[in-house]
Coordinates of C-alpha atoms and ligand atoms in Angstrom, one line a residue:
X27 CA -3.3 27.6 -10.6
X28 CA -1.4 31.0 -10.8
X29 CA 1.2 31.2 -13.9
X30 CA 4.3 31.2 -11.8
X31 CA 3.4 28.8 -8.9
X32 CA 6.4 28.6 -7.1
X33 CA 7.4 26.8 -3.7
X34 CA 10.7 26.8 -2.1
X35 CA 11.8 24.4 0.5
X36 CA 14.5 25.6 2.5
X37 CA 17.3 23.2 4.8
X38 CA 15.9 20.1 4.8
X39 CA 17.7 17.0 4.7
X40 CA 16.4 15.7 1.5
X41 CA 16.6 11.9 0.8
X42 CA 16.3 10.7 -2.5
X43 CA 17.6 7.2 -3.1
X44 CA 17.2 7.5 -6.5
X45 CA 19.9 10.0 -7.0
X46 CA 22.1 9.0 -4.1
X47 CA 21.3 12.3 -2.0
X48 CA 20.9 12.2 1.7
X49 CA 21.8 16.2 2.7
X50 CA 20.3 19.2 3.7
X51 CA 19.4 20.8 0.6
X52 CA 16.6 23.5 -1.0
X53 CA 13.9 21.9 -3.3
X54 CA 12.6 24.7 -6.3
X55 CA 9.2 23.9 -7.4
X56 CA 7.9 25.2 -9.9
X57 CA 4.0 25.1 -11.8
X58 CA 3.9 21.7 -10.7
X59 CA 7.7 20.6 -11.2
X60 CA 10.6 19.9 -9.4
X61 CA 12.9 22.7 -11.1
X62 CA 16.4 22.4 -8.7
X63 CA 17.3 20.6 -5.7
X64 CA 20.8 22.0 -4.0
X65 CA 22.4 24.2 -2.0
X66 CA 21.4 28.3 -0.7
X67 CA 19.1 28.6 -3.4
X68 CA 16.6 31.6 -3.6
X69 CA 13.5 32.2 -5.5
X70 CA 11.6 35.4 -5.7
X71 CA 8.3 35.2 -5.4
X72 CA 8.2 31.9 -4.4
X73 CA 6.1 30.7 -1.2
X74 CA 8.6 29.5 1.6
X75 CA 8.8 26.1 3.6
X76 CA 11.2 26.3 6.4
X77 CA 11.9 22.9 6.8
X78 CA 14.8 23.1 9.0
X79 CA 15.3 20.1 11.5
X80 CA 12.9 18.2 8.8
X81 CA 12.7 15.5 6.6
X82 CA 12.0 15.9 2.7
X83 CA 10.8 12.7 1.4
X84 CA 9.2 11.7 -2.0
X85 CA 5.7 11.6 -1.7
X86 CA 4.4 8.1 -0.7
X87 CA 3.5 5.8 -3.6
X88 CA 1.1 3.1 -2.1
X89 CA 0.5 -0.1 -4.2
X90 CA -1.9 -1.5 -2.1
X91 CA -5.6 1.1 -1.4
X92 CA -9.2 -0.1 -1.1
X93 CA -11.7 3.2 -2.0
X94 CA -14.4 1.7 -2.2
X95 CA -15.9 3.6 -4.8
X96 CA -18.3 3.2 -6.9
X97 CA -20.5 1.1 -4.8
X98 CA -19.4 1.4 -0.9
X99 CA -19.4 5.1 -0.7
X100 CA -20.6 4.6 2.7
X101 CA -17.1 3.0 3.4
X102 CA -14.9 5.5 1.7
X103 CA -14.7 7.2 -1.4
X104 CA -12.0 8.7 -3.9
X105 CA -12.4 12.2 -2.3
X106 CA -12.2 11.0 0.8
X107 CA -9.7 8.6 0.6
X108 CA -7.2 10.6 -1.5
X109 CA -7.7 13.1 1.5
X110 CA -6.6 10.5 4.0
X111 CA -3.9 9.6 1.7
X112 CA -2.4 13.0 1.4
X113 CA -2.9 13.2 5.5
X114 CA -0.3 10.0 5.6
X115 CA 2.0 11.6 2.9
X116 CA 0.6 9.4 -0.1
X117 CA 0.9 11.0 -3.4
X118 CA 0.0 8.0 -5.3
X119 CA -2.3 4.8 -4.8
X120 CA -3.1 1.9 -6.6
X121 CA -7.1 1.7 -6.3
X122 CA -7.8 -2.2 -5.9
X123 CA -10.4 -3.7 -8.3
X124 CA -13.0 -5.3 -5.3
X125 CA -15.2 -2.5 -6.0
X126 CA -18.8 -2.7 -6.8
X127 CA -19.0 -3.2 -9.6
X128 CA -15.6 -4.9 -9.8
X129 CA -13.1 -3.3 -12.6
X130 CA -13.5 -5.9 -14.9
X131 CA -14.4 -4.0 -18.2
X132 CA -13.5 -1.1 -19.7
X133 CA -16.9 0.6 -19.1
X134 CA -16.2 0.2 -15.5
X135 CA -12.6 1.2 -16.1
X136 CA -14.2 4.2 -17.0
X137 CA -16.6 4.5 -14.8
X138 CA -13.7 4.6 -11.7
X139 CA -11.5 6.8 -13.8
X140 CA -14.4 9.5 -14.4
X141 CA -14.6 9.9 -10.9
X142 CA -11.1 10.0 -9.9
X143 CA -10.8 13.0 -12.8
X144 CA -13.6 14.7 -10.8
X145 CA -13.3 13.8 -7.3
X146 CA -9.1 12.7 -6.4
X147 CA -7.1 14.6 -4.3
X148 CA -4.4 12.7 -5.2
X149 CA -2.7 10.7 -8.0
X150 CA -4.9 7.6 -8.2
X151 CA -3.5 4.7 -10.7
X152 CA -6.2 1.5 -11.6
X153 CA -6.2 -2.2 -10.9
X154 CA -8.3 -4.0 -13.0
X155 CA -9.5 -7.3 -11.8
X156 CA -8.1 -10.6 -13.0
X157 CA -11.4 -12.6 -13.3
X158 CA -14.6 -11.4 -14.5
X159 CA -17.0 -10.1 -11.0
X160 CA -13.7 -11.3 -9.4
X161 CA -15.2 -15.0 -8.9
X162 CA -12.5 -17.0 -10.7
X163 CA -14.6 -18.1 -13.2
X164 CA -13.8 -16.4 -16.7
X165 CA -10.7 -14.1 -17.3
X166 CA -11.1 -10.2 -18.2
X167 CA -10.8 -9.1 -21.5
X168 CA -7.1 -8.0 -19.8
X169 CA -5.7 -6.6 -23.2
X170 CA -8.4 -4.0 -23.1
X171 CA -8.0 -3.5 -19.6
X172 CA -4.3 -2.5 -20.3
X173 CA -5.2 -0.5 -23.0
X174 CA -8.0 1.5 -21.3
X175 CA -5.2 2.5 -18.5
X176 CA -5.2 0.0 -16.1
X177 CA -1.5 -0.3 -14.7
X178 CA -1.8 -4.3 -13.2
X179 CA -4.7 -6.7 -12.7
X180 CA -5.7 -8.4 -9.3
X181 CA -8.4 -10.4 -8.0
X182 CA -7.1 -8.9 -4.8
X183 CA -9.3 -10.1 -1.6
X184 CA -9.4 -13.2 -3.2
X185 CA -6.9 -15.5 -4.8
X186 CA -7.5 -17.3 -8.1
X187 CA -8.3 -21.0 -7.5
X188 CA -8.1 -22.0 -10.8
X189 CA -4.9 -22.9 -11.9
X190 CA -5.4 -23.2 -15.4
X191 CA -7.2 -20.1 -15.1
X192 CA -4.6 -18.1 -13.3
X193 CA -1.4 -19.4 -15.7
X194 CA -3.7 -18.1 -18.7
X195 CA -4.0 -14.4 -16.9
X196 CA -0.5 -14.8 -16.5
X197 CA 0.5 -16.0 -19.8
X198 CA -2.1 -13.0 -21.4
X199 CA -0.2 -10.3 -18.6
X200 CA 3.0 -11.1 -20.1
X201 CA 2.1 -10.4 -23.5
X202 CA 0.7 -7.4 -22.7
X203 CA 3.9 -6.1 -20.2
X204 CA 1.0 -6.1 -17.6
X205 CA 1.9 -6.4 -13.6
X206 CA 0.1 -9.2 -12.1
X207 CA -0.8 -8.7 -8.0
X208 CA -1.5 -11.8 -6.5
X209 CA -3.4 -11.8 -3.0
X210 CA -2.1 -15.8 -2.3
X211 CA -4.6 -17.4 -0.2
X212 CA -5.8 -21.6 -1.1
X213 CA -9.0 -21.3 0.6
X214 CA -9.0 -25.4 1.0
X215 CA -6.0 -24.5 3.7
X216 CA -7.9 -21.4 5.6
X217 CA -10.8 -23.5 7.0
X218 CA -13.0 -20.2 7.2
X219 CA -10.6 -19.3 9.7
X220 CA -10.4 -15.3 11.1
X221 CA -7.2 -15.5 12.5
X222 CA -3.5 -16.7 12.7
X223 CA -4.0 -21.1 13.1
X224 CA -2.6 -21.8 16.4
X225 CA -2.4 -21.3 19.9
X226 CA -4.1 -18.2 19.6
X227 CA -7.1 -19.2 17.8
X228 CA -7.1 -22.3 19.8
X229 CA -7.4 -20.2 23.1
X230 CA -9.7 -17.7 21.9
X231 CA -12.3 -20.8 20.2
X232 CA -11.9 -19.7 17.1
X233 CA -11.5 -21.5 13.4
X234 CA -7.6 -20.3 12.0
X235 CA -6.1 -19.6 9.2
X236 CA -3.1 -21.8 8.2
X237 CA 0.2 -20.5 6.9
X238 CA 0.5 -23.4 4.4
X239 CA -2.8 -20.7 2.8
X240 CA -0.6 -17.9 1.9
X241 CA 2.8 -20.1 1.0
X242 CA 1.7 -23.2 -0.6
X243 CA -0.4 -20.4 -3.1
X244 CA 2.6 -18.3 -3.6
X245 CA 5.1 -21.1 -4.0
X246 CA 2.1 -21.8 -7.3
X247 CA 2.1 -18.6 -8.2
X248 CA 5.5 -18.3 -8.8
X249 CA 6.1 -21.5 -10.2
X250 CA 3.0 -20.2 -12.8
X251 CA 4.4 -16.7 -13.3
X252 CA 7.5 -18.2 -14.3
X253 CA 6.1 -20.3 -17.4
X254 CA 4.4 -17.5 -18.1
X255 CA 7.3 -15.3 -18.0
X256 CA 4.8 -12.6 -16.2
X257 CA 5.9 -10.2 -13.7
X258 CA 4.4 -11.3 -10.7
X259 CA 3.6 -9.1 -7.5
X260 CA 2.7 -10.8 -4.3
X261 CA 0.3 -8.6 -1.8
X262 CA 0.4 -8.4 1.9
X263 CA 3.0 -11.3 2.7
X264 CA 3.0 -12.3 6.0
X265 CA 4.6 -15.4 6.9
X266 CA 7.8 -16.2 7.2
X267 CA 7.8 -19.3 4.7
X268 CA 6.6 -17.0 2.6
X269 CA 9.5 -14.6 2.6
X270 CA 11.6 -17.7 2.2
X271 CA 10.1 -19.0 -0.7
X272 CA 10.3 -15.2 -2.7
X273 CA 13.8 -15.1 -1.9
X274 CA 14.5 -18.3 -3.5
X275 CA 12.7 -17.1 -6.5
X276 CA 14.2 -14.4 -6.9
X277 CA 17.9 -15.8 -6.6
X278 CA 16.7 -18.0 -9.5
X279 CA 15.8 -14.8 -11.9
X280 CA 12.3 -15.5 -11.7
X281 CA 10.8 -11.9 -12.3
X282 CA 8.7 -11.5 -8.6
X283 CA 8.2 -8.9 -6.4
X284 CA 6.7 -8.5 -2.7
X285 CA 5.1 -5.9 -0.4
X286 CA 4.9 -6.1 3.6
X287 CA 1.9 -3.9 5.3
X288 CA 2.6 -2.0 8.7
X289 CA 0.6 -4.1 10.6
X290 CA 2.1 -7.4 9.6
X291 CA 5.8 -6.3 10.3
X292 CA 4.3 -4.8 13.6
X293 CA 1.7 -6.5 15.4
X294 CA 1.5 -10.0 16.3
X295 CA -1.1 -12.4 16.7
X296 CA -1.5 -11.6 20.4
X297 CA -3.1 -8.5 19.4
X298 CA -6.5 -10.2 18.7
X299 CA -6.6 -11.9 22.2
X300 CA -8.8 -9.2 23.3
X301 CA -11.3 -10.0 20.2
X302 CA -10.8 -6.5 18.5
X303 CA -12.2 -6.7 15.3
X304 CA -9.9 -3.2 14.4
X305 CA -7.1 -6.5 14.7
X306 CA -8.6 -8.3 12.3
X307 CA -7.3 -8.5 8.2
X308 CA -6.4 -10.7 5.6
X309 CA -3.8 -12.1 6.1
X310 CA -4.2 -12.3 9.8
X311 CA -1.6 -11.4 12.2
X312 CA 0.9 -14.0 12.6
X313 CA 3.5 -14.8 15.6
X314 CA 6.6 -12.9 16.6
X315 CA 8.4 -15.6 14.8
X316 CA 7.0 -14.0 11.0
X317 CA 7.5 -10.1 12.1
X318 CA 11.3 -11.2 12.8
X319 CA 11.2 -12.7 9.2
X320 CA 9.4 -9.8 7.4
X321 CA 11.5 -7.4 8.8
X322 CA 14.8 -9.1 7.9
X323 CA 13.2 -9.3 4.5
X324 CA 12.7 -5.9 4.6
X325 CA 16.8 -5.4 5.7
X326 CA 17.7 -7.9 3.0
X327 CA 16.0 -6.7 -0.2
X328 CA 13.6 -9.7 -0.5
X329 CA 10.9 -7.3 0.3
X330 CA 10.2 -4.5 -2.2
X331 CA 8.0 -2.5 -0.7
X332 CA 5.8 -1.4 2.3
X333 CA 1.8 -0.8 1.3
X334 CA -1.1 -0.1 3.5
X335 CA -3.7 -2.4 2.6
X336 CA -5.6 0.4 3.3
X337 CA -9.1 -1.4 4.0
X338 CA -11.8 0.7 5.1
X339 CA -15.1 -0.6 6.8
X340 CA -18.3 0.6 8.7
X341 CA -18.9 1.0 12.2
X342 CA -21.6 -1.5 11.4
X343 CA -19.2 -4.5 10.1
X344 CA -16.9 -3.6 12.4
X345 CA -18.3 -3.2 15.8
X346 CA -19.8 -7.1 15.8
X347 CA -18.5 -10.4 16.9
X348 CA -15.5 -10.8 15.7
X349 CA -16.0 -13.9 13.8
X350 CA -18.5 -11.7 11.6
X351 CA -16.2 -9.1 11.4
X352 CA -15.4 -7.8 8.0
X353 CA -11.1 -8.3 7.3
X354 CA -9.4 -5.1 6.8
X355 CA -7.8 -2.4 8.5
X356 CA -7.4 1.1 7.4
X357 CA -3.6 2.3 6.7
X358 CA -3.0 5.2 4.8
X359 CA -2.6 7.8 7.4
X360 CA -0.3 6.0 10.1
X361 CA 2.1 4.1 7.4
X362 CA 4.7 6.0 7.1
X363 CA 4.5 7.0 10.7
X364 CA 4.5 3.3 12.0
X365 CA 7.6 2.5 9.1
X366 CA 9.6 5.3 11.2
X367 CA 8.5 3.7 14.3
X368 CA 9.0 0.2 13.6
X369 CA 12.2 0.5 11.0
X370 CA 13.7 3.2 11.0
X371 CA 13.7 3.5 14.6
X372 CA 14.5 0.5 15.2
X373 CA 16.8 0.6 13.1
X374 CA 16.0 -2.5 10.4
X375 CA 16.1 0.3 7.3
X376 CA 17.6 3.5 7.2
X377 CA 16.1 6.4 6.3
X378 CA 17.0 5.8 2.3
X379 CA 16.0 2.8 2.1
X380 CA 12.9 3.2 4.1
X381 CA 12.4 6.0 1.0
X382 CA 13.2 3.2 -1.6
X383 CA 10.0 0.7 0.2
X384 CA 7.8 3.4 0.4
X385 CA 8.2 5.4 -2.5
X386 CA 10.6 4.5 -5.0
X387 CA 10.0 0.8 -5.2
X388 CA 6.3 0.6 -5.1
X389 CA 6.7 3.3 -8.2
X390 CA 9.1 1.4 -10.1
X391 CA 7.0 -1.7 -10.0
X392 CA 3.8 0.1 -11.0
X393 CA 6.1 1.8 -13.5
X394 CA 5.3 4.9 -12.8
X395 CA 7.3 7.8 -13.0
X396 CA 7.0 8.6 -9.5
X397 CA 9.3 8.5 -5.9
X398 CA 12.0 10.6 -6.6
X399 CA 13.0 14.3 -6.3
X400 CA 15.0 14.5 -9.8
X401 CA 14.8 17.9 -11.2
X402 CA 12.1 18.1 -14.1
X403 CA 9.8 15.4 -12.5
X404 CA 6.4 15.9 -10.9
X405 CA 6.1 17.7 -8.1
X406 CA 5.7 15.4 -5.1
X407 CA 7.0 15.2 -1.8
X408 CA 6.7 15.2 2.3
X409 CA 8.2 16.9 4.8
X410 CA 7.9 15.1 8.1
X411 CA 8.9 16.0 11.5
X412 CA 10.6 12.6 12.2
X413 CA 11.1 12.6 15.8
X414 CA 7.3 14.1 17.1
X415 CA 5.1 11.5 18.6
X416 CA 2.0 11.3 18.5
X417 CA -1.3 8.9 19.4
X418 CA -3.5 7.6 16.9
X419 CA -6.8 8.8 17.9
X420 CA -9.9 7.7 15.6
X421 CA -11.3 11.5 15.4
X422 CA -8.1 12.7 14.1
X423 CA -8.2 10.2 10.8
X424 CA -9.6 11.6 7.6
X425 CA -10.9 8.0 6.2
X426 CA -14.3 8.1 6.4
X427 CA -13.7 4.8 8.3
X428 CA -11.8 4.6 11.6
X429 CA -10.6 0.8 11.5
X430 CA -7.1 1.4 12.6
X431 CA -4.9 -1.4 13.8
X432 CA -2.7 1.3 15.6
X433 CA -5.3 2.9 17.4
X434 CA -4.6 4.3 20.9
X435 CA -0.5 3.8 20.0
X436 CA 1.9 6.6 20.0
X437 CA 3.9 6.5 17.1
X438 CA 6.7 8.4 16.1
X439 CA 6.7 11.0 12.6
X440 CA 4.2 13.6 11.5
X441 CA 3.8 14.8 8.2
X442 CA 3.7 18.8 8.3
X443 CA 3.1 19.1 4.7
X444 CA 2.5 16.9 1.6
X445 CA 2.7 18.7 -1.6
X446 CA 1.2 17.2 -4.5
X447 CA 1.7 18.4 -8.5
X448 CA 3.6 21.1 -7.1
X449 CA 0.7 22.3 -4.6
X450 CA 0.8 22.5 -0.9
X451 CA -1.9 19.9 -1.0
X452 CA -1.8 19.1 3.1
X453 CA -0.9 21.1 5.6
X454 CA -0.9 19.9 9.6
X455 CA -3.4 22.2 11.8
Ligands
DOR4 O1 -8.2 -7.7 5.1 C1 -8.4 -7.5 3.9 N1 -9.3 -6.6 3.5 N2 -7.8 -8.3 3.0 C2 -8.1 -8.3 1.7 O2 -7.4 -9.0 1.0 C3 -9.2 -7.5 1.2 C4 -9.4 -6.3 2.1 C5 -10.7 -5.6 1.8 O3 -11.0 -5.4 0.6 O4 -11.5 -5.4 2.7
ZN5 ZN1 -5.5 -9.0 -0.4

């Protein structure tokens, strides 16, 4: 990096929720800072953004990212997923713990963290998992975890069954100020299903997946975070009992907070009629009936945050029946795009509190000191053309795995650059 690195951003309209601003303002960056945001400012030296007729955004803090690294490299990888991240306007990801080996020790705390000081593109933050191999057998050693770095615990892809076990990892969390992510799912209730219990599964011959799954595990897991006095952070909700039963919770005091992905608060079950497996995830799509409620979750504050899920998978466990289908779509590149689409468009959030789901929120819950534009912090940020369409087309994504939900749809927002510790760190064409 040159001494006097310096990027200015001229007549944008800069949204911060943070700081109250929504106005066309200059952003002064400087070696790797945000130095001044305001009005006709000039810099000399400095490399120029015209972002007239633009949108200047805090960079994209995702809470929810599978890299797949170490161990399914073939999938994606830190480089390559931090790349696809920074394509999307992500500045920041939460790497999940499903890896192989899992993140359940500090020696493969470190392992992960080696790599992402050698390989990431972007700021990458670590999960460690909640149960040893993630089987739900025997807790982590979740002090050490914390004190090697790790920033929450999951057993994400899988819920823990154990009750006893899962109040313990709570009970251990809260001690150490630890997040705990909870991917709610009673397998008793999902039947091996592979998509949405219902009419849909019924027509298409295949086993479903009951919402009683998701709710009836986060109604426990609430109840459990709350003798445990543990933050609690419940993934990929998509059911409107579910949204219900947070809102509830968090009336009462009880210390919870939620995340939506795009594909749940845009796509409904009748997606996977024509049995593409690029439709199927866990949680599966649900009906029209849930989108309504996740959306007016979204509107009324219950939900926090919007994450990805970001889920890569190969050709290979894709492009099979669909009952043997791996779950998991990829995200990171058409989530802020499909938020514009499906919110902001359609008017559900403006564009600050879009900002506050996407960036500020997630951040605040990771505590990180990330998703806003406040003088002195890291340099971070977007600028998106908001009103350019464009289609999702599977060799335009940078993953190194193309299952997208949203391929084939036009969606609405492009990010023309991302600019990441103060660098221009993406650049469109
Ligand atoms: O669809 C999903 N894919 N849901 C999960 O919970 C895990 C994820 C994965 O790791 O592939
Ligand atoms: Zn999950």
């Amino acid at each position: 990096m040159s001494k006097n690195n310096k990027i200015l951003i001229k007549g944008g309209r800069v949204i911060d929720p943070a700081n109250k601003l929504d106005a066309i303002a200059d952003i002064l960056i400087e070696n790797g800072k945000i130095t001044e945001v305001g009005k006709a400012l000039s810099a000399e030296g400095a490399k120029k953004i015209d972002a007239e007729g633009q949108i200047v955004i805090p960079g994209i803090v995702d809470m929810h990212v599978h890299l797949r690294e170490p161990g399914r490299e073939d999938k994606e990888t830190v480089a390559s997923g931090t790349r696809a991240a920074l394509k999307g306007g992500v500045t920041s990801l939460l790497a999940m713990p499903n890896t192989l080996p899992a993140i359940d020790s500090q020696q493969n705390y470190r392992l992960l963290k080696s790599i992402i000081e050698e390989t990431a593109q972007a700021n990458v933050v670590i999960a460690g998992s909640i149960t040893r191999g993630r089987l739900g057998r025997e807790l982590t050693d979740i002090a050490q975890l914390k004190s090697s770095g790790a920033i929450a615990i999951s057993d994400d892809g899988s819920s823990v069954e154990s009750e006893a076990l899962m109040l313990e990892a709570l009970k251990q969390a809260a001690k150490e100020n630890l997040l705990v992510i909870a991917h709610c799912e009673d397998k008793k209730l999902c039947a091996n299903g592979v998509v949405n219990a219902g009419l849909t599964a019924t027509r298409m011959g295949l086993r479903g997946i009951s919402r009683e799954s998701e709710y009836k595990r986060v109604e426990r897991d609430i109840a459990l975070a709350e003798q445990a006095g543990a933050r609690l952070h419940i993934a990929h909700v998509s059911c409107a009992e579910s949204v219900e039963i947070i809102a509830k919770a968090k009336k009462k005091g009880i210390k919870v907070t939620c995340e939506v992905t795009p594909h749940h608060f845009t796509l409904d079950e009748s997606a996977v009629l024509g049995y593409d497996s690029n439709m199927k995830m866990n949680p599966p799509l649900r009906g029209k009936d849930d989108i309504a409620a996740l959306r007016q979750g979204l509107a009324n504050g219950t939900i926090d945050a919007i994450a990805s899920d970001h889920a890569p998978h190969t050709e290979n466990e894709k492009a099979i029946e669909f009952e043997r289908a791996e779950f998991g779509v990829v995200g990171l590149e058409t989530e802020l795009a499909a938020a514009i689409s499906e919110l902001s468009e359609k008017k559900i959030l403006d564009w600050p509190e879009l900002v506050r789901k996407i960036s500020f929120n997630p951040a605040k819950i990771l505590g990180i000191a990330k998703g806003s534009l406040q003088a002195g912090n890291d340099a971070d940020l977007v600028v998106v053309s908001a009103d350019k369409e464009w289609i999702v087309d599977r060799s335009g994504l940078f993953s190194k795995s193309r299952n997208c939900a949203f391929l084939g749809k036009q969606l609405k927002g492009v990010v023309e650059y991302t600019i990441y510790a103060g660098k221009i760190a993406y650049q469109r064409g």
